[in-house]
PDB file of C-alpha atoms in Angstrom:
ATOM      1  CA  MET A   1     112.391  86.537 145.417  1.00 65.00           C
ATOM      2  CA  SER A   2     111.334  88.324 142.243  1.00 93.00           C
ATOM      3  CA  ALA A   3     113.021  87.849 138.880  1.00 96.00           C
ATOM      4  CA  LEU A   4     113.490  89.634 135.575  1.00 97.00           C
ATOM      5  CA  ILE A   5     114.726  88.125 132.321  1.00 98.00           C
ATOM      6  CA  VAL A   6     116.886  90.187 129.977  1.00 98.00           C
ATOM      7  CA  THR A   7     117.064  88.956 126.401  1.00 98.00           C
ATOM      8  CA  GLY A   8     117.856  90.488 123.041  1.00 97.00           C
ATOM      9  CA  THR A   9     117.060  90.426 119.360  1.00 95.00           C
ATOM     10  CA  ASP A  10     120.582  89.268 118.515  1.00 91.00           C
ATOM     11  CA  THR A  11     124.045  88.774 119.955  1.00 88.00           C
ATOM     12  CA  GLY A  12     126.466  91.609 120.626  1.00 88.00           C
ATOM     13  CA  ILE A  13     123.827  94.302 120.961  1.00 91.00           C
ATOM     14  CA  GLY A  14     124.711  95.480 124.466  1.00 93.00           C
ATOM     15  CA  LYS A  15     122.275  93.535 126.637  1.00 96.00           C
ATOM     16  CA  THR A  16     125.028  92.608 129.099  1.00 96.00           C
ATOM     17  CA  ILE A  17     125.844  96.304 129.594  1.00 97.00           C
ATOM     18  CA  PHE A  18     122.140  96.966 130.052  1.00 97.00           C
ATOM     19  CA  SER A  19     121.947  94.067 132.518  1.00 98.00           C
ATOM     20  CA  ALA A  20     124.816  95.579 134.530  1.00 98.00           C
ATOM     21  CA  GLY A  21     122.996  98.898 134.712  1.00 97.00           C
ATOM     22  CA  LEU A  22     119.751  97.187 135.675  1.00 98.00           C
ATOM     23  CA  VAL A  23     121.387  95.109 138.399  1.00 98.00           C
ATOM     24  CA  GLN A  24     122.974  98.267 139.764  1.00 97.00           C
ATOM     25  CA  ALA A  25     119.716 100.276 139.618  1.00 97.00           C
ATOM     26  CA  LEU A  26     117.653  97.565 141.328  1.00 97.00           C
ATOM     27  CA  ALA A  27     120.347  96.469 143.810  1.00 97.00           C
ATOM     28  CA  ALA A  28     119.798  93.035 142.295  1.00 98.00           C
ATOM     29  CA  THR A  29     121.717  89.774 141.875  1.00 98.00           C
ATOM     30  CA  TYR A  30     122.844  88.687 138.393  1.00 98.00           C
ATOM     31  CA  TRP A  31     122.808  85.223 136.834  1.00 98.00           C
ATOM     32  CA  LYS A  32     123.917  83.993 133.414  1.00 97.00           C
ATOM     33  CA  PRO A  33     122.577  80.432 132.965  1.00 97.00           C
ATOM     34  CA  VAL A  34     124.983  79.532 130.145  1.00 97.00           C
ATOM     35  CA  GLN A  35     128.234  81.265 129.204  1.00 96.00           C
ATOM     36  CA  SER A  36     129.627  80.281 125.810  1.00 93.00           C
ATOM     37  CA  GLY A  37     133.126  81.602 125.233  1.00 89.00           C
ATOM     38  CA  LEU A  38     135.912  82.092 127.768  1.00 87.00           C
ATOM     39  CA  GLU A  39     138.593  83.750 125.643  1.00 80.00           C
ATOM     40  CA  GLU A  40     137.603  87.241 126.804  1.00 81.00           C
ATOM     41  CA  GLU A  41     135.900  88.664 129.879  1.00 91.00           C
ATOM     42  CA  THR A  42     132.712  86.716 130.582  1.00 94.00           C
ATOM     43  CA  ASP A  43     129.339  88.403 130.875  1.00 95.00           C
ATOM     44  CA  SER A  44     129.289  87.665 134.598  1.00 97.00           C
ATOM     45  CA  GLN A  45     132.686  89.308 135.028  1.00 96.00           C
ATOM     46  CA  ILE A  46     131.534  92.372 133.083  1.00 96.00           C
ATOM     47  CA  VAL A  47     128.410  92.731 135.209  1.00 97.00           C
ATOM     48  CA  ALA A  48     130.343  92.255 138.445  1.00 97.00           C
ATOM     49  CA  ARG A  49     132.899  94.876 137.412  1.00 97.00           C
ATOM     50  CA  LEU A  50     130.348  97.469 136.290  1.00 97.00           C
ATOM     51  CA  SER A  51     127.656  96.938 138.908  1.00 97.00           C
ATOM     52  CA  GLY A  52     129.503  95.924 142.072  1.00 96.00           C
ATOM     53  CA  ARG A  53     126.562  93.628 142.788  1.00 97.00           C
ATOM     54  CA  PRO A  54     126.498  89.886 143.582  1.00 97.00           C
ATOM     55  CA  VAL A  55     126.920  87.539 140.627  1.00 98.00           C
ATOM     56  CA  LEU A  56     125.964  83.859 140.812  1.00 98.00           C
ATOM     57  CA  PRO A  57     127.999  81.082 139.171  1.00 97.00           C
ATOM     58  CA  GLU A  58     126.886  80.104 135.684  1.00 97.00           C
ATOM     59  CA  GLY A  59     124.912  76.912 135.237  1.00 96.00           C
ATOM     60  CA  TYR A  60     127.193  75.962 132.346  1.00 97.00           C
ATOM     61  CA  LEU A  61     130.577  77.511 131.588  1.00 96.00           C
ATOM     62  CA  LEU A  62     131.699  76.552 128.067  1.00 96.00           C
ATOM     63  CA  GLN A  63     134.876  77.344 126.178  1.00 93.00           C
ATOM     64  CA  LEU A  64     133.759  77.795 122.561  1.00 94.00           C
ATOM     65  CA  PRO A  65     132.234  81.195 121.621  1.00 92.00           C
ATOM     66  CA  ALA A  66     129.233  79.781 119.760  1.00 94.00           C
ATOM     67  CA  SER A  67     125.591  78.871 120.238  1.00 95.00           C
ATOM     68  CA  PRO A  68     125.271  77.080 123.611  1.00 96.00           C
ATOM     69  CA  HIS A  69     124.316  73.755 122.035  1.00 97.00           C
ATOM     70  CA  LEU A  70     127.337  73.807 119.723  1.00 97.00           C
ATOM     71  CA  SER A  71     129.671  74.949 122.463  1.00 96.00           C
ATOM     72  CA  ALA A  72     128.427  72.184 124.735  1.00 96.00           C
ATOM     73  CA  GLU A  73     128.725  69.546 122.016  1.00 97.00           C
ATOM     74  CA  SER A  74     132.341  70.550 121.363  1.00 96.00           C
ATOM     75  CA  GLU A  75     133.072  69.527 124.965  1.00 96.00           C
ATOM     76  CA  GLY A  76     130.981  66.367 124.894  1.00 96.00           C
ATOM     77  CA  VAL A  77     128.327  67.940 127.107  1.00 94.00           C
ATOM     78  CA  GLU A  78     124.557  68.292 126.686  1.00 96.00           C
ATOM     79  CA  ILE A  79     122.846  71.194 128.407  1.00 97.00           C
ATOM     80  CA  ASP A  80     119.894  69.984 130.474  1.00 97.00           C
ATOM     81  CA  PRO A  81     117.360  72.821 130.764  1.00 97.00           C
ATOM     82  CA  ASP A  82     115.759  71.065 133.743  1.00 96.00           C
ATOM     83  CA  THR A  83     118.877  71.899 135.764  1.00 96.00           C
ATOM     84  CA  LEU A  84     118.464  75.605 135.003  1.00 97.00           C
ATOM     85  CA  ASP A  85     115.822  76.703 137.477  1.00 97.00           C
ATOM     86  CA  LEU A  86     115.869  80.333 138.582  1.00 97.00           C
ATOM     87  CA  PRO A  87     118.095  80.531 141.680  1.00 96.00           C
ATOM     88  CA  ASP A  88     116.496  81.678 144.912  1.00 95.00           C
ATOM     89  CA  VAL A  89     118.057  84.952 146.107  1.00 97.00           C
ATOM     90  CA  ASP A  90     117.200  87.733 148.493  1.00 95.00           C
ATOM     91  CA  GLY A  91     115.653  90.604 146.555  1.00 95.00           C
ATOM     92  CA  VAL A  92     115.622  90.780 142.766  1.00 97.00           C
ATOM     93  CA  LEU A  93     117.309  88.349 140.370  1.00 98.00           C
ATOM     94  CA  VAL A  94     118.263  89.463 136.848  1.00 98.00           C
ATOM     95  CA  ALA A  95     118.787  86.486 134.526  1.00 98.00           C
ATOM     96  CA  GLU A  96     120.368  87.161 131.135  1.00 98.00           C
ATOM     97  CA  GLY A  97     120.014  84.922 128.120  1.00 95.00           C
ATOM     98  CA  ALA A  98     122.529  84.398 125.318  1.00 90.00           C
ATOM     99  CA  GLY A  99     121.993  85.848 121.844  1.00 86.00           C
ATOM    100  CA  GLY A 100     118.321  85.875 120.857  1.00 93.00           C
ATOM    101  CA  LEU A 101     115.237  83.917 121.799  1.00 97.00           C
ATOM    102  CA  MET A 102     115.656  81.150 119.240  1.00 96.00           C
ATOM    103  CA  VAL A 103     119.166  80.199 120.319  1.00 96.00           C
ATOM    104  CA  PRO A 104     119.281  76.430 121.038  1.00 97.00           C
ATOM    105  CA  LEU A 105     120.345  75.098 124.418  1.00 97.00           C
ATOM    106  CA  ASN A 106     120.444  71.564 123.053  1.00 97.00           C
ATOM    107  CA  ARG A 107     118.971  69.739 120.057  1.00 97.00           C
ATOM    108  CA  LYS A 108     115.451  69.918 121.499  1.00 97.00           C
ATOM    109  CA  ALA A 109     115.120  73.131 123.526  1.00 97.00           C
ATOM    110  CA  LEU A 110     115.545  76.830 122.810  1.00 98.00           C
ATOM    111  CA  TYR A 111     116.164  79.686 125.221  1.00 97.00           C
ATOM    112  CA  LEU A 112     112.560  80.695 124.568  1.00 98.00           C
ATOM    113  CA  ASP A 113     111.390  77.375 126.019  1.00 98.00           C
ATOM    114  CA  LEU A 114     113.399  78.061 129.169  1.00 98.00           C
ATOM    115  CA  PHE A 115     111.975  81.578 129.518  1.00 98.00           C
ATOM    116  CA  ALA A 116     108.435  80.262 129.061  1.00 98.00           C
ATOM    117  CA  ARG A 117     108.988  77.694 131.810  1.00 97.00           C
ATOM    118  CA  TRP A 118     110.343  80.335 134.178  1.00 97.00           C
ATOM    119  CA  GLY A 119     107.352  82.625 133.593  1.00 96.00           C
ATOM    120  CA  ALA A 120     109.222  85.732 134.784  1.00 96.00           C
ATOM    121  CA  PRO A 121     108.753  89.174 133.167  1.00 96.00           C
ATOM    122  CA  VAL A 122     110.979  89.746 130.131  1.00 97.00           C
ATOM    123  CA  ILE A 123     112.799  92.891 129.004  1.00 98.00           C
ATOM    124  CA  LEU A 124     113.730  92.794 125.317  1.00 98.00           C
ATOM    125  CA  CYS A 125     116.873  94.680 124.260  1.00 98.00           C
ATOM    126  CA  ALA A 126     117.042  95.911 120.674  1.00 97.00           C
ATOM    127  CA  ARG A 127     119.699  97.892 118.878  1.00 95.00           C
ATOM    128  CA  THR A 128     118.688 100.932 116.859  1.00 95.00           C
ATOM    129  CA  GLN A 129     120.512  99.882 113.678  1.00 91.00           C
ATOM    130  CA  LEU A 130     118.977  98.959 110.319  1.00 91.00           C
ATOM    131  CA  GLY A 131     116.886  95.786 110.513  1.00 91.00           C
ATOM    132  CA  THR A 132     115.793  96.278 114.090  1.00 95.00           C
ATOM    133  CA  ILE A 133     112.085  96.671 113.279  1.00 97.00           C
ATOM    134  CA  ASN A 134     111.834  93.187 111.803  1.00 97.00           C
ATOM    135  CA  HIS A 135     114.015  91.522 114.449  1.00 96.00           C
ATOM    136  CA  THR A 136     112.276  93.192 117.364  1.00 98.00           C
ATOM    137  CA  LEU A 137     108.708  92.614 116.184  1.00 98.00           C
ATOM    138  CA  LEU A 138     109.478  88.949 115.498  1.00 98.00           C
ATOM    139  CA  SER A 139     110.991  88.616 118.974  1.00 98.00           C
ATOM    140  CA  LEU A 140     107.952  90.222 120.617  1.00 98.00           C
ATOM    141  CA  LYS A 141     105.645  87.894 118.704  1.00 98.00           C
ATOM    142  CA  ALA A 142     107.686  84.861 119.758  1.00 98.00           C
ATOM    143  CA  LEU A 143     107.679  85.900 123.420  1.00 98.00           C
ATOM    144  CA  ARG A 144     103.929  86.423 123.515  1.00 97.00           C
ATOM    145  CA  GLY A 145     103.282  83.240 121.547  1.00 98.00           C
ATOM    146  CA  ALA A 146     105.168  81.333 124.241  1.00 98.00           C
ATOM    147  CA  GLY A 147     103.167  83.025 126.996  1.00 97.00           C
ATOM    148  CA  CYS A 148     106.048  85.130 128.329  1.00 97.00           C
ATOM    149  CA  PRO A 149     105.022  88.383 130.065  1.00 96.00           C
ATOM    150  CA  VAL A 150     106.761  91.285 128.305  1.00 97.00           C
ATOM    151  CA  VAL A 151     107.756  94.344 130.346  1.00 97.00           C
ATOM    152  CA  GLY A 152     108.784  96.305 127.258  1.00 97.00           C
ATOM    153  CA  VAL A 153     111.610  97.133 124.888  1.00 98.00           C
ATOM    154  CA  VAL A 154     114.910  98.832 125.707  1.00 98.00           C
ATOM    155  CA  PHE A 155     116.768 100.343 122.774  1.00 98.00           C
ATOM    156  CA  ILE A 156     120.551 100.474 122.657  1.00 97.00           C
ATOM    157  CA  GLY A 157     122.488 102.793 120.368  1.00 96.00           C
ATOM    158  CA  ASP A 158     122.000 106.139 118.657  1.00 96.00           C
ATOM    159  CA  PRO A 159     118.520 107.696 118.756  1.00 96.00           C
ATOM    160  CA  GLU A 160     116.076 106.604 116.059  1.00 97.00           C
ATOM    161  CA  PRO A 161     112.770 108.048 117.336  1.00 97.00           C
ATOM    162  CA  ALA A 162     110.654 107.074 114.334  1.00 97.00           C
ATOM    163  CA  VAL A 163     111.970 103.508 114.370  1.00 97.00           C
ATOM    164  CA  GLU A 164     111.518 103.175 118.133  1.00 98.00           C
ATOM    165  CA  GLU A 165     107.963 104.503 117.907  1.00 98.00           C
ATOM    166  CA  THR A 166     107.138 102.128 115.054  1.00 98.00           C
ATOM    167  CA  ILE A 167     108.335  99.107 117.018  1.00 98.00           C
ATOM    168  CA  CYS A 168     106.399 100.016 120.141  1.00 98.00           C
ATOM    169  CA  GLN A 169     103.270 100.812 118.115  1.00 98.00           C
ATOM    170  CA  PHE A 170     103.191  97.612 116.061  1.00 98.00           C
ATOM    171  CA  GLY A 171     104.574  95.511 118.881  1.00 98.00           C
ATOM    172  CA  LYS A 172     102.171  96.986 121.455  1.00 97.00           C
ATOM    173  CA  ALA A 173     105.103  97.237 123.846  1.00 97.00           C
ATOM    174  CA  ALA A 174     106.204  99.796 126.383  1.00 97.00           C
ATOM    175  CA  HIS A 175     109.215 101.930 125.490  1.00 98.00           C
ATOM    176  CA  LEU A 176     111.564 101.447 128.449  1.00 98.00           C
ATOM    177  CA  GLY A 177     114.133 103.966 127.241  1.00 98.00           C
ATOM    178  CA  ARG A 178     117.267 104.061 125.129  1.00 98.00           C
ATOM    179  CA  LEU A 179     120.736 103.399 126.483  1.00 97.00           C
ATOM    180  CA  PRO A 180     123.377 105.223 124.418  1.00 95.00           C
ATOM    181  CA  VAL A 181     126.717 103.700 123.558  1.00 89.00           C
ATOM    182  CA  LEU A 182     129.047 105.084 126.227  1.00 91.00           C
ATOM    183  CA  GLY A 183     132.446 106.430 125.267  1.00 86.00           C
ATOM    184  CA  GLU A 184     133.763 105.732 128.770  1.00 87.00           C
ATOM    185  CA  LEU A 185     132.292 102.518 130.102  1.00 92.00           C
ATOM    186  CA  THR A 186     132.639 102.764 133.869  1.00 95.00           C
ATOM    187  CA  SER A 187     130.326 101.945 136.735  1.00 96.00           C
ATOM    188  CA  ASP A 188     129.642 105.627 137.401  1.00 96.00           C
ATOM    189  CA  ALA A 189     129.095 106.499 133.738  1.00 96.00           C
ATOM    190  CA  LEU A 190     126.681 103.588 133.327  1.00 96.00           C
ATOM    191  CA  ALA A 191     124.738 104.568 136.443  1.00 96.00           C
ATOM    192  CA  VAL A 192     124.375 108.169 135.231  1.00 95.00           C
ATOM    193  CA  ALA A 193     123.284 107.094 131.751  1.00 95.00           C
ATOM    194  CA  PHE A 194     120.851 104.550 133.170  1.00 95.00           C
ATOM    195  CA  GLN A 195     119.245 107.080 135.507  1.00 94.00           C
ATOM    196  CA  ALA A 196     118.860 109.568 132.682  1.00 96.00           C
ATOM    197  CA  SER A 197     117.657 107.194 129.983  1.00 96.00           C
ATOM    198  CA  ILE A 198     115.873 104.103 131.344  1.00 97.00           C
ATOM    199  CA  GLN A 199     112.336 103.932 132.733  1.00 96.00           C
ATOM    200  CA  VAL A 200     113.282 102.111 135.920  1.00 96.00           C
ATOM    201  CA  ASP A 201     109.927 102.935 137.544  1.00 95.00           C
ATOM    202  CA  LEU A 202     108.087 100.993 134.810  1.00 94.00           C
ATOM    203  CA  ILE A 203     110.372  98.032 135.392  1.00 96.00           C
ATOM    204  CA  LYS A 204     109.806  98.178 139.149  1.00 94.00           C
ATOM    205  CA  ALA A 205     106.036  98.344 138.568  1.00 92.00           C
ATOM    206  CA  ALA A 206     106.206  95.179 136.439  1.00 88.00           C
ATOM    207  CA  LEU A 207     108.131  93.457 139.212  1.00 88.00           C
ATOM    208  CA  ALA A 208     105.529  94.504 141.777  1.00 85.00           C
ATOM    209  CA  GLN A 209     102.704  93.150 139.604  1.00 79.00           C
ATOM    210  CA  GLY A 210     104.528  89.861 139.251  1.00 64.00           C
ATOM    211  CA  GLU A 211     104.890  89.563 143.025  1.00 56.00           C
ATOM    212  CA  MET A 212     101.157  90.170 143.479  1.00 38.00           C
ATOM    213  CA  ALA A 213     100.139  87.653 140.796  1.00 39.00           C
TER     214      ALA A 213
END
């Protein structure tokens, strides 16, 4: 098995849509360790609908749409990161975090701690809106400080070439492409946009290096 981690600079930036496209492009299996919020379609349901690929059960499925530690506490539960090992699957596993890197799982551990323990290559999703330079560079610094291998940055939103270039220059990160906001969000439309916009070959190369390491 080989694995990729998809994380973001913030919540609601489109990393689940990106994850669906990635799972589809790599013929991979998807896993969301912790789902906080059940009022709407879950991330796993979105990925299953858009990718048509296998989706594993969440490690924790929590009702409240909040930070995982708060959602868990509202149900009298404590998330144990030691129970969240990367599942063993045939082929590629795409594991998606919640919110950003510094989101707490419990009162002692952050998502970043979990990613560092896993040691799998990380793709960082960043929106192209105002503030993204600061958020993305801080996220890259945090990932590298924790020893996480970074594949590169995927941008989501309208084109901002100067901003994207600045982030990749200062962050010394590969530009993995920009996924536009799709007017019609269907499996076919996502696949077409992904093929046209995302550097899947660079992602596959990072996976191959990880398998050889």
